[in-house]
Amino acid sequence: MCIINSKKPIRASQEEILFLRKHAPKGLWKMVEFRTKRTKAQVLYQIMQMPENQDLLIIQAVREILFVVTGLVYEKQ
C-alpha cells in the first residue's frame, strides 16, 4: 500500500521520520507551513522531536511534497 495516496493519513514510524528529515530539500519545511497553515514551530516540532501524538496533516504533507519534489517514497523493509 502506498502511503502517499492513502485517504486516511497513517502514523509515521521513527525510521520514516528520520528518512524524511534526511532527504528533505532546502525549503521543504516552508512549503509544509504554507500547505498546512501551521507555524514553523509546529512543523519543526513534529519532525525534529517525533512526539507520540503526531499531527497527521503535517506528516502527510511532508510525504506528499517530498514525493513531488524528489520522487522519493519511504518503503518499509
mmCIF file of C-alpha atoms in Angstrom:
data_model
loop_
_atom_site.group_PDB
_atom_site.id
_atom_site.type_symbol
_atom_site.label_atom_id
_atom_site.label_comp_id
_atom_site.label_asym_id
_atom_site.label_seq_id
_atom_site.Cartn_x
_atom_site.Cartn_y
_atom_site.Cartn_z
ATOM 1 C CA MET A 1 0.000 0.000 0.000
ATOM 2 C CA CYS A 2 1.367 3.399 -0.934
ATOM 3 C CA ILE A 3 1.057 5.849 1.950
ATOM 4 C CA ILE A 4 1.209 8.822 -0.406
ATOM 5 C CA ASN A 5 -2.223 8.142 -1.903
ATOM 6 C CA SER A 6 -3.992 6.858 1.206
ATOM 7 C CA LYS A 7 -7.263 8.547 2.096
ATOM 8 C CA LYS A 8 -6.610 8.390 5.845
ATOM 9 C CA PRO A 9 -3.166 9.607 6.991
ATOM 10 C CA ILE A 10 -1.091 6.917 8.700
ATOM 11 C CA ARG A 11 1.175 7.495 11.701
ATOM 12 C CA ALA A 12 4.847 7.695 10.799
ATOM 13 C CA SER A 13 7.408 5.434 12.411
ATOM 14 C CA GLN A 14 10.622 6.833 13.830
ATOM 15 C CA GLU A 15 12.519 5.387 10.871
ATOM 16 C CA GLU A 16 10.209 7.125 8.409
ATOM 17 C CA ILE A 17 10.596 10.495 10.142
ATOM 18 C CA LEU A 18 14.383 10.085 10.065
ATOM 19 C CA PHE A 19 14.111 9.267 6.332
ATOM 20 C CA LEU A 20 12.017 12.393 5.744
ATOM 21 C CA ARG A 21 14.497 14.563 7.656
ATOM 22 C CA LYS A 22 17.493 13.101 5.828
ATOM 23 C CA HIS A 23 16.088 13.589 2.337
ATOM 24 C CA ALA A 24 14.346 16.938 2.856
ATOM 25 C CA PRO A 25 15.444 19.506 0.266
ATOM 26 C CA LYS A 26 16.001 23.124 1.163
ATOM 27 C CA GLY A 27 12.670 24.908 1.634
ATOM 28 C CA LEU A 28 10.587 21.785 2.339
ATOM 29 C CA TRP A 29 9.537 22.915 5.815
ATOM 30 C CA LYS A 30 8.425 26.295 4.435
ATOM 31 C CA MET A 31 6.277 24.530 1.826
ATOM 32 C CA VAL A 32 4.735 22.372 4.574
ATOM 33 C CA GLU A 33 3.979 25.504 6.635
ATOM 34 C CA PHE A 34 2.254 27.089 3.651
ATOM 35 C CA ARG A 35 0.249 23.985 2.801
ATOM 36 C CA THR A 36 -0.900 23.098 6.333
ATOM 37 C CA LYS A 37 -1.300 26.668 7.683
ATOM 38 C CA ARG A 38 0.709 25.636 10.754
ATOM 39 C CA THR A 39 3.503 27.689 12.304
ATOM 40 C CA LYS A 40 7.193 26.959 11.757
ATOM 41 C CA ALA A 41 7.491 25.832 15.372
ATOM 42 C CA GLN A 42 4.644 23.313 14.976
ATOM 43 C CA VAL A 43 6.122 21.832 11.800
ATOM 44 C CA LEU A 44 9.645 21.564 13.202
ATOM 45 C CA TYR A 45 8.354 20.084 16.478
ATOM 46 C CA GLN A 46 6.633 17.261 14.584
ATOM 47 C CA ILE A 47 9.713 16.475 12.519
ATOM 48 C CA MET A 48 12.546 17.063 14.991
ATOM 49 C CA GLN A 49 11.033 15.923 18.314
ATOM 50 C CA MET A 50 8.934 12.987 16.989
ATOM 51 C CA PRO A 51 6.126 13.250 19.582
ATOM 52 C CA GLU A 52 3.775 10.381 20.429
ATOM 53 C CA ASN A 53 0.676 12.311 19.350
ATOM 54 C CA GLN A 54 1.547 13.206 15.764
ATOM 55 C CA ASP A 55 -0.161 15.858 13.687
ATOM 56 C CA LEU A 56 -1.064 13.632 10.759
ATOM 57 C CA LEU A 57 -1.797 16.591 8.498
ATOM 58 C CA ILE A 58 1.825 17.743 8.770
ATOM 59 C CA ILE A 59 3.240 14.238 8.304
ATOM 60 C CA GLN A 60 1.100 13.615 5.217
ATOM 61 C CA ALA A 61 2.041 16.997 3.730
ATOM 62 C CA VAL A 62 5.755 16.226 4.197
ATOM 63 C CA ARG A 63 5.319 12.850 2.472
ATOM 64 C CA GLU A 64 3.451 14.336 -0.483
ATOM 65 C CA ILE A 65 5.731 17.329 -1.012
ATOM 66 C CA LEU A 66 8.875 15.189 -0.687
ATOM 67 C CA PHE A 67 7.483 12.800 -3.312
ATOM 68 C CA VAL A 68 6.618 15.605 -5.732
ATOM 69 C CA VAL A 69 9.950 17.408 -5.358
ATOM 70 C CA THR A 70 12.365 14.449 -5.192
ATOM 71 C CA GLY A 71 10.358 11.393 -6.234
ATOM 72 C CA LEU A 72 11.366 9.569 -3.032
ATOM 73 C CA VAL A 73 8.923 7.436 -1.045
ATOM 74 C CA TYR A 74 9.668 5.677 2.241
ATOM 75 C CA GLU A 75 9.331 1.929 1.753
ATOM 76 C CA LYS A 76 9.104 -0.262 4.832
ATOM 77 C CA GLN A 77 11.666 -3.064 4.554
#
